[in-house]
Structures are given as structure tokens and as C-alpha cells.
mmCIF file of C-alpha atoms and ligand atoms in Angstrom:
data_model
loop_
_atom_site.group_PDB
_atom_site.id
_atom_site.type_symbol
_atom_site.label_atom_id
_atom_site.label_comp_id
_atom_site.label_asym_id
_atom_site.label_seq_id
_atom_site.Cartn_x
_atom_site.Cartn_y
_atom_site.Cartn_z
ATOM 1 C CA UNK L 1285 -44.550 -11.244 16.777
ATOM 2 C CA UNK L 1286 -47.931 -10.496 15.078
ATOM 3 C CA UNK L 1287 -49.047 -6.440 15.486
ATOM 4 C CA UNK L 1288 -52.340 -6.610 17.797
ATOM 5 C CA UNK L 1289 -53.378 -4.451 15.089
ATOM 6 C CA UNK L 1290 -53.310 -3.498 11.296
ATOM 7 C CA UNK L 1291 -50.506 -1.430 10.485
ATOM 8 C CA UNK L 1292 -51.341 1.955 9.764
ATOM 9 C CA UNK L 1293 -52.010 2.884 5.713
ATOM 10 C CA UNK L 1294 -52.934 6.323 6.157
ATOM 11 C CA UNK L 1295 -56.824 8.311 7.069
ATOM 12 C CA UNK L 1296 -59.647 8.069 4.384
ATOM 13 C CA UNK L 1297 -61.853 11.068 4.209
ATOM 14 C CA UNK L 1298 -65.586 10.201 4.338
ATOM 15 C CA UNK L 1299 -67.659 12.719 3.176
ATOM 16 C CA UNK L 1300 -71.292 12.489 3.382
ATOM 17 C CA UNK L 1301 -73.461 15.390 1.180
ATOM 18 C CA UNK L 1302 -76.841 17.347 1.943
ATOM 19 C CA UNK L 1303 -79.576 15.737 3.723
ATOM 20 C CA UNK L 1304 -77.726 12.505 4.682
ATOM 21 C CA UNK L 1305 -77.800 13.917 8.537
ATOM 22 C CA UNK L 1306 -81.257 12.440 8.161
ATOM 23 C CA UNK L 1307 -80.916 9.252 7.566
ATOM 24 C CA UNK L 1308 -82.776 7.133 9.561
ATOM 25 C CA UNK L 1309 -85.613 8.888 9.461
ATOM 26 C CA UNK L 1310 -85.424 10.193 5.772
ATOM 27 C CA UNK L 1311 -87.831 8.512 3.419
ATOM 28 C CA UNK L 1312 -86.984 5.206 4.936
ATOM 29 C CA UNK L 1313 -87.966 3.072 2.029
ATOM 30 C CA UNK L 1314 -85.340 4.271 0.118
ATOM 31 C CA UNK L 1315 -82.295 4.960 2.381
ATOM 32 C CA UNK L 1316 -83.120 2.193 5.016
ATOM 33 C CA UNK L 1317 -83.382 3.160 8.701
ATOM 34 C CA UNK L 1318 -79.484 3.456 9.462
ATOM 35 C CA UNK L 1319 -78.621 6.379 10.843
ATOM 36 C CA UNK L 1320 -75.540 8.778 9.496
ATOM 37 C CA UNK L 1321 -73.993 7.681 12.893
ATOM 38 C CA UNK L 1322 -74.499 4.165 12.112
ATOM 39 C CA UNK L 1323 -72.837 4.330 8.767
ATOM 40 C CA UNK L 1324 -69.802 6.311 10.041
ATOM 41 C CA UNK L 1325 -69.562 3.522 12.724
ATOM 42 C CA UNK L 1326 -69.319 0.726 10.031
ATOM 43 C CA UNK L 1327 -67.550 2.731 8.345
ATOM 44 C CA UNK L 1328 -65.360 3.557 10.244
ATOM 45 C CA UNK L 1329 -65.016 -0.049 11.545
ATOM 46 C CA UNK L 1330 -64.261 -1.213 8.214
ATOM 47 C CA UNK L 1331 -61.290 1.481 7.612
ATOM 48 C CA UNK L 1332 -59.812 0.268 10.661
ATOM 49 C CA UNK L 1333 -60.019 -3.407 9.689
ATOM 50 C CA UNK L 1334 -58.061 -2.950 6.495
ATOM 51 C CA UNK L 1335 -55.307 -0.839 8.575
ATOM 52 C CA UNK L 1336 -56.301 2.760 7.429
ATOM 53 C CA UNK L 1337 -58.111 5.173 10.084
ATOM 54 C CA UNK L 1338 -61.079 7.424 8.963
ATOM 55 C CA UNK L 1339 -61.899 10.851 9.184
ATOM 56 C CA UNK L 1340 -65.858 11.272 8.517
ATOM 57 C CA UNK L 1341 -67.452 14.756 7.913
ATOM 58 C CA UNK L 1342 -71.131 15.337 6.738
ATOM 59 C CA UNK L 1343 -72.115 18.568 5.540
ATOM 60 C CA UNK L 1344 -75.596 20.150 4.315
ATOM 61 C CA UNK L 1345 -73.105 22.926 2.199
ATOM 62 C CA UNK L 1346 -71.536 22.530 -1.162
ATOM 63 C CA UNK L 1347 -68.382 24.562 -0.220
ATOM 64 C CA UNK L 1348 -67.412 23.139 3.124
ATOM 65 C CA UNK L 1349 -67.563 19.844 1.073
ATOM 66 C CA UNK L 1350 -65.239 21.472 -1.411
ATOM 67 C CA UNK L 1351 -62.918 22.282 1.517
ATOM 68 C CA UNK L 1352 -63.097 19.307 3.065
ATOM 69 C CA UNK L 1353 -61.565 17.522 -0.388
ATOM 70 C CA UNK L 1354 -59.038 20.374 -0.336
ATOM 71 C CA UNK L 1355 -58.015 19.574 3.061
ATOM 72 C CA UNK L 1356 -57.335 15.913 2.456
ATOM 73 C CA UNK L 1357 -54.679 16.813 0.013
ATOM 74 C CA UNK L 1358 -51.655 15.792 2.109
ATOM 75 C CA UNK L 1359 -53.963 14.018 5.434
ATOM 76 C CA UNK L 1360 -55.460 11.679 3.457
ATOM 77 C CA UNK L 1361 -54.791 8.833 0.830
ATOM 78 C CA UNK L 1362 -58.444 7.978 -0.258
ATOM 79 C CA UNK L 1363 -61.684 9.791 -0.404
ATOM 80 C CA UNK L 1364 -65.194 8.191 0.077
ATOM 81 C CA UNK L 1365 -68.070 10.809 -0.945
ATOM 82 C CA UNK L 1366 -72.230 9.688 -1.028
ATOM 83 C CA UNK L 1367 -72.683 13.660 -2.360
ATOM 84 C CA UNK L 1368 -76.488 13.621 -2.270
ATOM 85 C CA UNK L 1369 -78.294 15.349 -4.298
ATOM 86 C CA UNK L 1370 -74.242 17.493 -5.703
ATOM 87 C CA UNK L 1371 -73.660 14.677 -7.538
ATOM 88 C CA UNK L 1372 -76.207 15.819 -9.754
ATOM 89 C CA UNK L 1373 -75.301 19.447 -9.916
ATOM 90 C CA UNK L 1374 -71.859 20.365 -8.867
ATOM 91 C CA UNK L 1375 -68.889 21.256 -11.310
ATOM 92 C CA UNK L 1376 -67.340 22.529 -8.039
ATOM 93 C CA UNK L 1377 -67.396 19.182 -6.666
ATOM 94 C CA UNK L 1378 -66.378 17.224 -9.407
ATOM 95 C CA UNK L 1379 -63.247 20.080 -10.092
ATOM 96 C CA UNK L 1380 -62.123 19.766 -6.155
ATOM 97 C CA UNK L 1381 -61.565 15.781 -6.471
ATOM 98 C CA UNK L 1382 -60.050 15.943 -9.520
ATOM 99 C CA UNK L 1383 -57.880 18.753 -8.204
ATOM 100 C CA UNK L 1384 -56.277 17.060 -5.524
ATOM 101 C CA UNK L 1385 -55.350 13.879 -7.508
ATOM 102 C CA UNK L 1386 -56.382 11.578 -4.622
ATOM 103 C CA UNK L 1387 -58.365 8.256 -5.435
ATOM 104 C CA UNK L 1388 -61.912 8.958 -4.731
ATOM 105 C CA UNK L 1389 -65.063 6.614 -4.741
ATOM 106 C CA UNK L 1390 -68.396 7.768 -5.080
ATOM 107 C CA UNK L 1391 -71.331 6.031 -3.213
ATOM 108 C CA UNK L 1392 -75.115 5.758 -3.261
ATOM 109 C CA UNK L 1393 -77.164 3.737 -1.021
ATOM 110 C CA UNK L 1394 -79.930 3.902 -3.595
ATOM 111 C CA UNK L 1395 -79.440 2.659 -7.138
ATOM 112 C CA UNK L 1396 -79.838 6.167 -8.509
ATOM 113 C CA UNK L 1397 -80.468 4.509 -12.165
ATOM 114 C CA UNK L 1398 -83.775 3.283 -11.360
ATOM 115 C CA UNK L 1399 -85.215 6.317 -10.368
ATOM 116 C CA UNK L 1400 -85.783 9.815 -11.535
ATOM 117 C CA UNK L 1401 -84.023 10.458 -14.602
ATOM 118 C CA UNK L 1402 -82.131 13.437 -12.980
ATOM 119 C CA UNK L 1403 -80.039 11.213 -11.020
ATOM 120 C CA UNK L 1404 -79.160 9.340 -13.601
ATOM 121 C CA UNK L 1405 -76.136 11.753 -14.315
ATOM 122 C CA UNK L 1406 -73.490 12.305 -11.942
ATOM 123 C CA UNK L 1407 -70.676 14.985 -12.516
ATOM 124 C CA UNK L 1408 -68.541 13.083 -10.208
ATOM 125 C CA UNK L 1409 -68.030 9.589 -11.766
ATOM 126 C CA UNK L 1410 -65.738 10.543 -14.033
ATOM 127 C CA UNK L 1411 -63.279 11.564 -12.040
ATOM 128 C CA UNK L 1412 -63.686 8.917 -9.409
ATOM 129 C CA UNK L 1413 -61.803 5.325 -9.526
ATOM 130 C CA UNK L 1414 -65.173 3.305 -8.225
ATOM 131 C CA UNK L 1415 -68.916 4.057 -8.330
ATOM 132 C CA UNK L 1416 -70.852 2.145 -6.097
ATOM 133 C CA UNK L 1417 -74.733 2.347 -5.991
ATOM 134 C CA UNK L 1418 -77.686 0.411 -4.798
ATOM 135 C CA UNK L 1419 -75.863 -1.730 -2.225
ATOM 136 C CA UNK L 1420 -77.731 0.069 0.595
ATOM 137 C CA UNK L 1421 -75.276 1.166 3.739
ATOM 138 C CA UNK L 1422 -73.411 -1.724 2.675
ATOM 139 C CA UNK L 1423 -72.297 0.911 -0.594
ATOM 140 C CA UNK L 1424 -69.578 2.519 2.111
ATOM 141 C CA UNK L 1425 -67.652 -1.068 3.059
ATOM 142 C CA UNK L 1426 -67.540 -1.522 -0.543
ATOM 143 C CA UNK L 1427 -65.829 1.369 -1.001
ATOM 144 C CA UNK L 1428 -63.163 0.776 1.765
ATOM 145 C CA UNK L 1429 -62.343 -2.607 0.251
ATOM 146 C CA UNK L 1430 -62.089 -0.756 -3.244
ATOM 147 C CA UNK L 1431 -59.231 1.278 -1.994
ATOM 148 C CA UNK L 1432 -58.132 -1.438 -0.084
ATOM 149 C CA UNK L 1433 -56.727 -3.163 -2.901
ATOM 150 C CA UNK L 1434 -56.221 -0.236 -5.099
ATOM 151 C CA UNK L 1435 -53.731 1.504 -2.924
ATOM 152 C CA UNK L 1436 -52.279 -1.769 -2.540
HETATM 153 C C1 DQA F 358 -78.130 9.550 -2.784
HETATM 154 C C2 DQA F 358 -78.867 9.668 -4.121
HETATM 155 C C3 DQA F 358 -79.068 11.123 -4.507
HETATM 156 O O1 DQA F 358 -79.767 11.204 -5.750
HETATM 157 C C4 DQA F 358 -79.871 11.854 -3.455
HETATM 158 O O2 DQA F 358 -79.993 13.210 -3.771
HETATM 159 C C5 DQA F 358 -79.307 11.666 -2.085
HETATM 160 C C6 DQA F 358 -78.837 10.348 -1.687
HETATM 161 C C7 DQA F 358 -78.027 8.093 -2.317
HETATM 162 O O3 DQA F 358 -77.219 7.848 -1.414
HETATM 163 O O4 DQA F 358 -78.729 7.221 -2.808
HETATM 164 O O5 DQA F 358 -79.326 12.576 -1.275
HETATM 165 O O6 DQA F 358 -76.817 10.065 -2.963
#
């Protein structure tokens, strides 16, 4: 008999950075007018789909971020993180995902390379297995289907 439902892969951690609470309302003709709820929703949605359940956290503070990747050492098999403006600044960050040795993929809703040269650098690319910018809200389904297939 066919399962009603996916089997169960394991939780991803979504992990949304500083100022994404606002979105919605933040400069809207950049981020779009989804809300933080509506992308945990599709998000959310789209874990579910592929058989994994998701656990999403936002946070305005750099170390409850760095807490949260701790934490999903052992509760989680994949990591999505949109780290605002961190990406651009935190060591700590970068140091915590490639700490806990769990795939990781790194989202922007806006393609951070066409606009102010200090986004162009993030500290956490290199220690992520995907980077997915400019692809709007759309950025975090991508990112479930990456470690859809990568965690096999
Ligand atoms: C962002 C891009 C960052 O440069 C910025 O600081 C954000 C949002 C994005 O999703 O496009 O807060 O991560």
C-alpha cells in the first residue's frame, strides 16, 4: 500500500537573519511583498513535500543564530540560512556551519551581485554546498530541492 504521506528524512533548520521579520513591508522593491510567515509557509510546504519536516527560526541576533546551527547538530540533517546582512560580516557564522559538518545552503532573495559592492562577499559560501540568489522567495524551494537530491 502507498504511505498517504512522504516518509520521514529527517527536520531541516531554516534560519532566517536580521531584518527579514520585515519582509513584506521592507523595501518592497527589492524583497517582494511576502511576508517571513509566508516564506516559512512555502517553505515549510516544500520540506514536507520531499518527506523532511522543518524547523524555521528567524532571529534579529548574530549569536542566537550561532546557537541555533549548534543546536541542529544531531536534530537536523540540512540547514537553510538567508543570513541578511551576517553574510557579509560574520566569521562566527561562517565557523558555526562549518563546525557542525551538516550540509548547509545559503539563500538570497535578492541577487546580492548586482548591488552594492559590500554584498558582493559572503563569508558563508564557502562553507555551504549551494548558494542560491536572486530567485526571489522562490530562493528557499530551491534550496529544499538542493538537499533533496543531495542527501539522497
Ligand atoms: C539578503 C541580502 C543581504 O545583503 C541583506 O543584508 C539582507 C537580505 C537577501 O535575502 O537578499 O538582509 O540576504
Amino acid at each position: 500500500m502507498t504511505p498517504s504521506t512522504a516518509p520521514h528524512r529527517g527536520a531541516l533548520l531554516i534560519l532566517n537573519g536580521p531584518n527579514l521579520n520585515l519582509l513584506g513591508t521592507r523595501e518592497p522593491g527589492i524583497y517582494g511583498t511576502a511576508t517571513l510567515a509566508d516564506v516559512e509557509q512555502l517553505t515549510e510546504a516544500a520540506a514536507e513535500t520531499a518527506g523532511f519536516t522543518a524547523t524555521c527560526l528567524q532571529s534579529n541576533h548574530e549569536g542566537a543564530l550561532v546557537d541555533a546551527i549548534h543546536a541542529a547538530r544531531g536534530t537536523a540533517v540540512g540547514i537553510i540560512i538567508n543570513a541578511g546582512a551576517y553574510t557579509h560580516t560574520s566569521v562566527a557564522l561562517r565557523d558555526a556551519i562549518a563546525a557542525v559538518e551538516l550540509p548547509a545552503v545559503e539563500v538570497h532573495i535578492s541577487n546580492v551581485h548586482q548591488r552594492e559592492e559590500f554584498r558582493h562577499h559572503s563569508y558563508l559560501s564557502a562553507v555551504c554546498q549551494t548558494v542560491i540568489v536572486g530567485a526571489g522567495i522562490h530562493g528557499y524551494e530551491l534550496a529544499v530541492s538542493a538537499l533533496d537530491k543531495s542527501l539522497g
